[in-house]
Short mmCIF file of C-alpha atoms in Angstrom, two decimals:
data_model
loop_
_atom_site.label_atom_id
_atom_site.label_comp_id
_atom_site.label_asym_id
_atom_site.label_seq_id
_atom_site.Cartn_x
_atom_site.Cartn_y
_atom_site.Cartn_z
CA UNK A 1 -122.54 41.90 -6.47
CA UNK A 2 -123.22 38.50 -4.93
CA UNK A 3 -120.08 37.11 -6.57
CA UNK A 4 -118.01 39.85 -4.93
CA UNK A 5 -119.60 39.09 -1.58
CA UNK A 6 -118.98 35.35 -1.95
CA UNK A 7 -115.37 36.00 -2.92
CA UNK A 8 -114.92 38.32 0.06
CA UNK A 9 -116.14 35.60 2.43
CA UNK A 10 -113.51 33.19 1.10
CA UNK A 11 -110.47 35.42 1.59
CA UNK A 12 -107.44 33.76 3.15
CA UNK A 13 -106.68 36.92 5.11
CA UNK A 14 -109.10 39.47 6.51
CA UNK A 15 -109.47 42.54 4.30
CA UNK A 16 -107.50 45.58 5.44
CA UNK A 17 -109.01 49.01 5.50
CA UNK A 18 -106.81 51.61 3.86
CA UNK A 19 -107.35 55.20 2.86
CA UNK A 20 -108.60 55.13 -0.69
CA UNK A 21 -107.94 57.71 -3.34
CA UNK A 22 -111.18 59.66 -3.39
CA UNK A 23 -112.72 61.06 -6.51
CA UNK A 24 -115.46 63.53 -5.78
CA UNK A 25 -116.62 63.32 -9.39
CA UNK A 26 -119.62 61.02 -9.67
CA UNK A 27 -119.69 61.19 -13.48
CA UNK A 28 -122.37 62.11 -15.96
CA UNK A 29 -123.36 58.51 -16.70
CA UNK A 30 -124.04 57.72 -13.05
CA UNK A 31 -125.87 61.01 -12.54
CA UNK A 32 -128.10 60.21 -15.52
CA UNK A 33 -128.68 56.69 -14.21
CA UNK A 34 -129.68 58.00 -10.76
CA UNK A 35 -132.11 60.50 -12.27
CA UNK A 36 -133.54 57.83 -14.58
CA UNK A 37 -133.98 55.35 -11.73
CA UNK A 38 -135.72 58.00 -9.64
CA UNK A 39 -138.05 58.91 -12.51
CA UNK A 40 -138.94 55.27 -13.17
CA UNK A 41 -139.60 54.76 -9.45
CA UNK A 42 -142.32 57.38 -9.48
CA UNK A 43 -145.79 57.43 -10.98
CA UNK A 44 -145.68 58.57 -14.60
CA UNK A 45 -146.75 62.19 -14.77
CA UNK A 46 -146.19 64.87 -17.39
CA UNK A 47 -143.06 66.87 -16.66
CA UNK A 48 -141.57 64.39 -14.19
CA UNK A 49 -138.16 64.44 -15.91
CA UNK A 50 -137.93 68.21 -15.66
CA UNK A 51 -139.10 68.20 -12.06
CA UNK A 52 -136.58 65.51 -11.12
CA UNK A 53 -133.79 67.53 -12.73
CA UNK A 54 -134.99 70.60 -10.83
CA UNK A 55 -134.89 68.55 -7.61
CA UNK A 56 -131.29 67.52 -8.33
CA UNK A 57 -130.34 71.13 -9.01
CA UNK A 58 -132.05 72.24 -5.79
CA UNK A 59 -130.18 69.58 -3.83
CA UNK A 60 -126.93 70.65 -5.45
CA UNK A 61 -127.55 74.29 -4.57
CA UNK A 62 -127.94 73.31 -0.92
CA UNK A 63 -124.47 71.78 -0.71
CA UNK A 64 -121.43 73.74 0.35
CA UNK A 65 -119.84 73.02 -3.04
CA UNK A 66 -123.00 73.78 -4.99
CA UNK A 67 -122.62 70.77 -7.29
CA UNK A 68 -124.64 67.72 -8.29
CA UNK A 69 -121.58 65.60 -7.53
CA UNK A 70 -121.48 66.86 -3.95
CA UNK A 71 -125.23 66.35 -3.55
CA UNK A 72 -125.19 62.73 -4.75
CA UNK A 73 -121.95 61.90 -2.93
CA UNK A 74 -123.45 63.19 0.32
CA UNK A 75 -126.63 61.20 -0.32
CA UNK A 76 -124.59 58.02 -0.73
CA UNK A 77 -122.61 58.71 2.44
CA UNK A 78 -125.81 59.45 4.38
CA UNK A 79 -127.40 56.22 3.15
CA UNK A 80 -124.32 54.19 4.09
CA UNK A 81 -124.26 55.74 7.56
CA UNK A 82 -127.96 54.95 7.98
CA UNK A 83 -127.25 51.27 7.23
CA UNK A 84 -124.19 51.29 9.49
CA UNK A 85 -126.12 52.71 12.43
CA UNK A 86 -128.99 50.28 11.86
CA UNK A 87 -126.54 47.38 11.83
CA UNK A 88 -124.81 48.71 14.95
CA UNK A 89 -128.14 49.01 16.80
CA UNK A 90 -129.18 45.50 15.75
CA UNK A 91 -125.86 44.06 16.93
CA UNK A 92 -126.11 45.90 20.24
CA UNK A 93 -129.66 44.63 20.71
CA UNK A 94 -128.55 41.05 19.95
CA UNK A 95 -125.63 41.31 22.37
CA UNK A 96 -127.88 42.64 25.12
CA UNK A 97 -130.14 39.58 24.72
CA UNK A 98 -127.34 37.36 26.05
#
């Protein structure tokens, strides 16, 4: 990731934002990795895997599409927007200091 960032800083032209082809399919490998990371982030308790899978299913059921892909995609978008708004507030605060 750092290599990508360093390369991006050294571009001869500024990057252009374009509409990307969107795949709403997260993929089974990534879903498994997210569940695994969540399990390993918690205290080890009996049944944690099953409970984490139940939590994913519950989150999926609460989406309009009713899928795990929609649930995790929305979570990623929400997290990105949280960072964006935090950055925007920090920049506004810095600009108001001048």
